[in-house]
Coordinates of C-alpha atoms in Angstrom, one line a residue:
M1258 CA 37.7 121.1 117.3
S1259 CA 34.7 121.7 115.2
S1260 CA 34.2 125.3 114.0
F1261 CA 31.1 127.3 114.6
D1262 CA 29.8 130.9 114.2
I1263 CA 29.9 132.4 117.7
G1264 CA 27.7 135.2 116.5
K1265 CA 24.8 132.7 116.4
F1266 CA 25.1 131.7 120.0
T1267 CA 24.9 133.4 123.4
L1268 CA 27.5 132.9 126.2
D1269 CA 25.0 130.9 128.2
D1270 CA 23.9 128.6 125.3
P1271 CA 24.0 125.0 126.5
N1272 CA 24.8 123.7 123.0
I1273 CA 28.4 124.9 123.1
T1274 CA 31.1 124.3 125.8
D1275 CA 33.5 126.7 127.4
A1276 CA 36.3 124.9 125.6
Q1277 CA 34.7 125.6 122.2
K1278 CA 34.3 129.3 123.1
I1279 CA 37.9 129.6 124.2
C1280 CA 39.1 127.7 121.0
Y1281 CA 37.2 130.1 118.8
I1282 CA 38.5 133.2 120.7
Q1283 CA 42.1 131.8 120.3
G1284 CA 41.6 131.2 116.6
I1285 CA 41.8 127.4 116.9
N1286 CA 38.8 126.8 114.7
G1287 CA 40.1 125.2 111.6
D1288 CA 40.0 128.3 109.4
G1289 CA 43.6 127.8 108.1
N1290 CA 46.6 130.1 108.2
D1291 CA 46.9 133.8 107.5
Y1292 CA 49.3 133.5 104.5
D1293 CA 48.8 136.5 102.1
G1294 CA 51.4 136.3 99.4
R1295 CA 54.6 138.5 99.0
D1296 CA 56.7 135.4 98.2
G1297 CA 59.7 137.5 97.3
V1298 CA 60.2 138.9 100.8
R1299 CA 59.5 135.5 102.3
I1300 CA 62.1 133.8 100.1
S1301 CA 64.6 136.5 101.1
A1302 CA 64.1 135.6 104.7
L1303 CA 65.4 132.1 103.8
F1304 CA 68.8 133.4 102.7
V1305 CA 69.2 136.2 105.3
I1306 CA 68.5 133.8 108.2
L1307 CA 70.8 131.2 106.7
I1308 CA 73.7 133.7 106.6
C1309 CA 73.2 135.2 110.0
S1310 CA 72.5 132.1 112.0
T1311 CA 75.2 130.1 110.3
A1312 CA 77.8 132.9 110.8
A1313 CA 76.9 133.3 114.5
T1314 CA 77.1 129.5 115.1
F1315 CA 80.5 129.2 113.4
F1316 CA 82.0 132.2 115.1
P1317 CA 82.8 130.7 118.6
V1318 CA 84.3 127.5 117.0
M1319 CA 86.4 129.5 114.6
A1320 CA 87.5 131.9 117.4
R1321 CA 88.9 128.8 119.2
R1322 CA 90.5 127.1 116.2
V1323 CA 91.5 129.8 113.7
R1324 CA 94.6 131.7 114.7
W1325 CA 93.9 135.0 113.0
L1326 CA 90.4 135.2 114.6
R1327 CA 91.7 134.5 118.1
L1328 CA 89.8 136.4 120.8
P1329 CA 91.3 137.7 124.1
L1330 CA 90.5 135.4 127.0
Y1331 CA 87.7 137.5 128.5
G1332 CA 86.2 138.2 125.1
Y1333 CA 86.0 134.5 124.5
L1334 CA 84.5 133.8 127.9
F1335 CA 81.9 136.5 127.4
T1336 CA 80.9 135.0 124.1
R1337 CA 80.7 131.6 125.6
Y1338 CA 78.6 132.4 128.6
F1339 CA 76.4 134.9 126.8
G1340 CA 75.5 132.2 124.3
A1341 CA 74.7 129.8 127.2
G1342 CA 72.5 132.5 128.8
V1343 CA 70.6 133.0 125.6
I1344 CA 69.7 129.3 125.5
V1345 CA 68.6 129.3 129.2
A1346 CA 66.5 132.5 128.6
T1347 CA 65.0 130.9 125.5
A1348 CA 63.7 128.0 127.6
F1349 CA 62.5 129.8 130.7
V1350 CA 61.5 133.2 129.3
H1351 CA 60.8 132.9 125.6
L1352 CA 59.0 129.5 125.7
M1353 CA 57.7 128.8 129.2
D1354 CA 55.3 131.7 129.6
P1355 CA 53.8 131.4 126.1
A1356 CA 53.4 127.7 126.7
Y1357 CA 51.1 128.4 129.6
G1358 CA 49.1 130.7 127.2
A1359 CA 48.9 128.0 124.5
I1360 CA 48.4 124.7 126.3
G1361 CA 48.1 125.7 130.0
P1362 CA 44.9 125.9 132.1
N1363 CA 42.0 128.1 130.6
T1364 CA 43.3 127.6 127.0
C1365 CA 41.7 125.6 124.2
V1366 CA 44.1 122.7 124.6
G1367 CA 44.1 122.9 128.4
M1368 CA 40.3 122.6 128.5
T1369 CA 40.0 119.8 126.0
G1370 CA 40.1 116.0 126.8
G1371 CA 42.9 114.7 128.9
W1372 CA 44.8 118.0 128.7
A1373 CA 42.2 119.4 131.1
E1374 CA 43.1 116.9 133.8
Y1375 CA 46.4 118.6 134.8
S1376 CA 48.6 121.5 134.1
F1377 CA 51.0 119.8 131.8
V1378 CA 53.4 122.7 131.2
P1379 CA 55.4 122.3 134.4
A1380 CA 55.0 118.5 134.1
I1381 CA 56.6 118.5 130.6
I1382 CA 59.4 120.9 131.8
L1383 CA 60.2 118.7 134.9
T1384 CA 60.1 115.5 132.8
T1385 CA 62.5 117.0 130.2
V1386 CA 64.9 118.2 132.9
M1387 CA 64.9 114.8 134.6
C1388 CA 65.4 112.9 131.2
I1389 CA 68.4 115.2 130.4
F1390 CA 69.9 114.6 133.9
L1391 CA 69.4 110.8 133.6
L1392 CA 70.9 110.7 130.1
D1393 CA 73.9 112.7 131.2
F1394 CA 74.3 110.5 134.3
A1395 CA 74.0 107.3 132.2
S1396 CA 76.6 108.6 129.7
K1397 CA 79.0 109.4 132.5
V1398 CA 78.6 105.9 134.0
Y1399 CA 79.0 104.3 130.6
V1400 CA 82.2 106.2 129.9
E1401 CA 83.6 105.4 133.4
R1402 CA 83.0 101.7 132.9
K1403 CA 84.3 101.7 129.4
F1404 CA 87.6 103.4 130.3
G1405 CA 87.8 101.8 133.8
V1406 CA 88.0 105.1 135.7
T1407 CA 86.0 106.6 138.6
D1408 CA 85.5 110.0 140.0
D1409 CA 87.6 110.4 143.1
H1410 CA 86.1 113.9 143.7
T1411 CA 89.5 115.5 143.7
S1412 CA 88.3 117.8 141.0
H1413 CA 85.6 119.1 143.3
N1414 CA 88.1 120.0 146.0
P1415 CA 90.0 123.3 145.3
E1416 CA 92.8 122.4 147.7
S1417 CA 93.6 119.2 145.8
F1418 CA 93.1 120.6 142.3
I1419 CA 96.9 120.7 141.9
T1420 CA 99.0 118.9 144.4
Q1421 CA 102.7 119.4 144.3
Q1422 CA 105.0 116.4 144.6
Q1423 CA 108.6 116.4 146.1
D1424 CA 110.2 115.5 142.7
G1425 CA 108.7 118.5 140.9
S1426 CA 105.7 116.6 139.5
H1427 CA 102.1 117.4 140.2
T1428 CA 98.7 115.7 140.0
H1429 CA 95.8 117.3 138.2
N1430 CA 92.4 115.7 138.8
G1431 CA 94.0 112.4 139.8
H1432 CA 96.5 112.3 136.8
L1433 CA 100.3 112.6 137.4
H1434 CA 102.2 115.2 135.3
R1435 CA 105.8 116.2 135.4
G1436 CA 107.4 119.4 134.4
H1437 CA 107.5 123.0 135.7
D1438 CA 106.1 124.2 139.0
H1439 CA 102.4 125.2 138.7
A1440 CA 101.7 126.0 142.4
N1441 CA 100.5 129.4 141.5
T1442 CA 97.0 128.8 140.1
S1443 CA 95.8 132.4 139.9
G1444 CA 96.5 132.5 136.2
S1445 CA 95.6 128.8 135.5
V1446 CA 92.5 129.7 133.4
K1447 CA 94.5 132.0 131.2
A1448 CA 97.3 129.4 130.9
V1449 CA 94.9 126.7 129.8
Y1450 CA 93.3 129.0 127.3
D1451 CA 96.7 130.0 125.9
Q1452 CA 97.8 126.4 125.7
E1453 CA 94.7 125.3 123.9
M1454 CA 94.6 128.2 121.5
E1455 CA 98.3 128.2 120.4
P1456 CA 101.0 125.5 120.3
V1457 CA 103.9 125.9 122.7
K1458 CA 107.1 127.2 121.1
L1459 CA 110.5 126.4 122.7
N1460 CA 113.8 128.1 122.2
K1461 CA 117.1 126.1 121.8
D1462 CA 117.9 126.1 125.5
E1463 CA 114.4 124.9 126.4
V1464 CA 114.6 122.2 123.8
A1465 CA 117.8 120.9 125.2
H1466 CA 116.3 120.5 128.7
H1467 CA 112.8 119.5 127.5
R1468 CA 111.9 115.9 128.1
P1469 CA 110.1 114.3 125.1
I1470 CA 106.7 113.0 125.8
D1471 CA 106.8 109.2 125.8
D1472 CA 104.3 106.9 124.1
A1473 CA 102.5 106.1 127.4
S1474 CA 101.8 109.8 128.1
S1475 CA 100.6 110.4 124.6
I1476 CA 98.2 107.4 124.8
D1477 CA 97.0 108.6 128.2
S1478 CA 96.3 112.1 126.8
E1479 CA 94.3 110.6 123.9
M1480 CA 92.3 108.5 126.2
Q1481 CA 91.5 111.5 128.4
T1482 CA 90.3 113.4 125.4
K1483 CA 88.2 110.6 124.1
R1484 CA 86.7 110.1 127.6
S1485 CA 85.8 113.8 128.0
F1486 CA 84.4 113.9 124.5
E1487 CA 82.1 110.9 125.0
Q1488 CA 80.9 112.4 128.3
Q1489 CA 79.9 115.7 126.8
I1490 CA 78.7 114.9 123.3
A1491 CA 75.5 113.1 124.5
A1492 CA 74.4 116.2 126.4
F1493 CA 75.2 118.3 123.4
Y1494 CA 73.1 116.1 121.1
I1495 CA 70.1 116.7 123.4
L1496 CA 70.7 120.4 123.2
E1497 CA 71.1 120.6 119.5
F1498 CA 68.1 118.3 118.8
G1499 CA 65.8 120.5 121.0
V1500 CA 67.0 123.8 119.4
I1501 CA 66.8 122.3 115.8
F1502 CA 63.2 121.1 116.4
H1503 CA 62.3 124.5 117.8
S1504 CA 63.9 126.1 114.7
V1505 CA 61.8 123.9 112.4
I1506 CA 58.6 125.2 113.9
I1507 CA 59.8 128.8 113.8
G1508 CA 60.6 128.5 110.1
L1509 CA 57.2 126.9 109.3
N1510 CA 55.3 129.6 111.2
L1511 CA 57.3 132.4 109.5
A1512 CA 56.6 131.1 106.1
V1513 CA 52.8 131.3 106.5
A1514 CA 52.4 134.3 108.9
A1515 CA 50.2 137.2 107.9
W1516 CA 52.1 140.2 106.5
D1517 CA 51.8 142.4 109.6
D1518 CA 53.1 139.5 111.8
F1519 CA 55.7 138.6 109.2
K1520 CA 57.4 142.0 109.3
V1521 CA 57.9 141.7 113.1
L1522 CA 58.8 138.0 113.1
Y1523 CA 61.4 138.5 110.3
V1524 CA 63.5 140.8 112.4
V1525 CA 63.0 139.0 115.6
I1526 CA 63.9 135.6 114.2
I1527 CA 67.1 136.9 112.6
F1528 CA 68.3 137.9 116.1
H1529 CA 66.8 134.9 117.8
Q1530 CA 68.4 132.4 115.6
S1531 CA 71.7 134.3 115.6
F1532 CA 72.0 134.4 119.4
E1533 CA 70.8 130.8 119.8
G1534 CA 73.4 129.8 117.2
L1535 CA 76.0 131.7 119.3
G1536 CA 75.0 129.4 122.2
I1537 CA 75.3 126.3 120.1
G1538 CA 78.7 127.3 118.8
S1539 CA 79.9 128.3 122.3
R1540 CA 79.0 124.8 123.6
L1541 CA 80.7 123.1 120.7
S1542 CA 83.9 125.2 121.2
V1543 CA 84.6 123.6 124.6
I1544 CA 84.1 120.0 123.6
P1545 CA 87.4 118.2 123.1
F1546 CA 86.9 116.5 119.8
P1547 CA 89.3 113.7 119.0
K1548 CA 91.4 114.1 115.9
R1549 CA 89.3 111.7 113.8
Y1550 CA 86.2 113.8 114.7
S1551 CA 87.9 117.1 114.1
N1552 CA 85.4 118.1 111.3
M1553 CA 82.3 117.2 113.3
P1554 CA 81.9 120.7 114.9
W1555 CA 81.7 122.3 111.4
F1556 CA 79.0 119.8 110.3
L1557 CA 77.0 120.3 113.6
C1558 CA 77.2 124.1 113.2
L1559 CA 76.0 123.8 109.6
A1560 CA 73.2 121.5 110.6
Y1561 CA 71.8 124.2 112.9
G1562 CA 72.3 127.0 110.3
L1563 CA 70.4 125.1 107.6
T1564 CA 67.5 124.1 109.7
T1565 CA 65.4 127.3 109.8
P1566 CA 65.9 128.1 106.1
L1567 CA 64.9 124.6 105.1
A1568 CA 61.8 124.9 107.3
I1569 CA 60.9 128.2 105.7
A1570 CA 61.2 126.5 102.3
I1571 CA 59.0 123.6 103.4
G1572 CA 56.5 126.2 104.9
L1573 CA 56.3 128.0 101.5
G1574 CA 55.7 124.6 99.9
V1575 CA 52.7 123.8 102.2
R1576 CA 51.5 127.4 102.6
T1577 CA 48.0 126.5 101.5
T1578 CA 47.6 123.6 103.9
Y1579 CA 49.7 124.2 107.1
D1580 CA 47.9 125.9 110.0
P1581 CA 50.2 126.9 112.8
D1582 CA 47.2 127.7 115.0
S1583 CA 45.5 124.3 114.7
F1584 CA 44.8 122.2 117.7
T1585 CA 47.4 119.6 116.7
A1586 CA 50.1 122.2 115.8
Q1587 CA 49.7 123.8 119.3
I1588 CA 50.2 120.5 121.0
V1589 CA 53.2 119.5 119.0
F1590 CA 55.0 122.8 119.2
W1591 CA 54.5 123.6 122.9
S1592 CA 54.9 120.1 124.3
T1593 CA 58.2 119.6 122.5

C-alpha cells in the first residue's frame, strides 16, 4: 500500500480509496516499526523467556518420567488438561478475534484485492481444522494397514472395555491378557497411572506364582506401543509446528515493539509462552514413545523453548528493517 498524508485529503476525496484510509488509520502505511532502543532489557527478555518457557514445557514430561518429581494422579490430570485448555483458548480466544480485526472485513487487508472478496478468517480456520482431521485420519489408516489391524469399536463400548473370560483372562480393546481379575474398573485410571509411573515390585510369594512374560507377549506389547506412537505423533507435529510458527512471530514483534508496548508484551509473553509450553509438554507426556525414541520428547520440548528466544535474537538483528504492521506481515501472521 502506498503511503500518503491524510491531512492533505478530505474524507470524500475521490483520489483515495476507503481501503487506503483504513490502512493509514491502522498504521499499515510503510512507515517502519516503532523500535526505540533499550537493547539491554530486550536482550534480557531472550533469557527470561527461554528459562520460563523451557521449564514449563519440560515439567509435564519430567513429572511422568522422573520418580522424585512424580505428581499425584489428580495433580497430573489437572496439569495435562489445563495445558490443553490453554492451547484451545489460544486458538479461539487469543487469535481468532484479533484475526478479524487484522485481516477480516473492514480492515486494510480485508478491503484490498482478493482479500475483499470473502471473509477469509473463518475460511482459514475451517480449512485448517479439516486438514488436521484428514491428516489424523490418514495417519490412522496408514498405521492400521501397516500393522494389519482394524478398529473393532470395542474401545468405544464401555460394556466391552474389559470382558472377563472363564479362565481368568480378560480382553482389553480386543487384546487378550491373562492374570488377576480386573472386573472392578472404578479405579482403572489410577491403576494405569500407577503402572506407567512406577515399575511393579513383587514379593517372594508373588514371584513364585507369577508367570513370566513370553516372547510373543513382549513383541505384541512393543507393536502396540509403536502403533499408538505412530498414530499420535503426526497430530503432535501439526500442533508443535503451529505453536512454534506463532512463537516466531511473537518473538519478532517483541524485539521491535515500542517501549510502552514492550513493557506490557514482556510480561504477557512470559506467561503466554509458559502456559503454551505446559500444553505442549502435557501432550508429549501421554505419547507412548518406543525405547529407541525415548529421547525425542526432550528434544521436542527444547525445540519449543528455544523458538521464541531465537526469534527475539533475529528480531534484534533486523530491528531497523522489520515492520510487524506491514501489509505482508499482517497476512503472513494472521493467515498462518
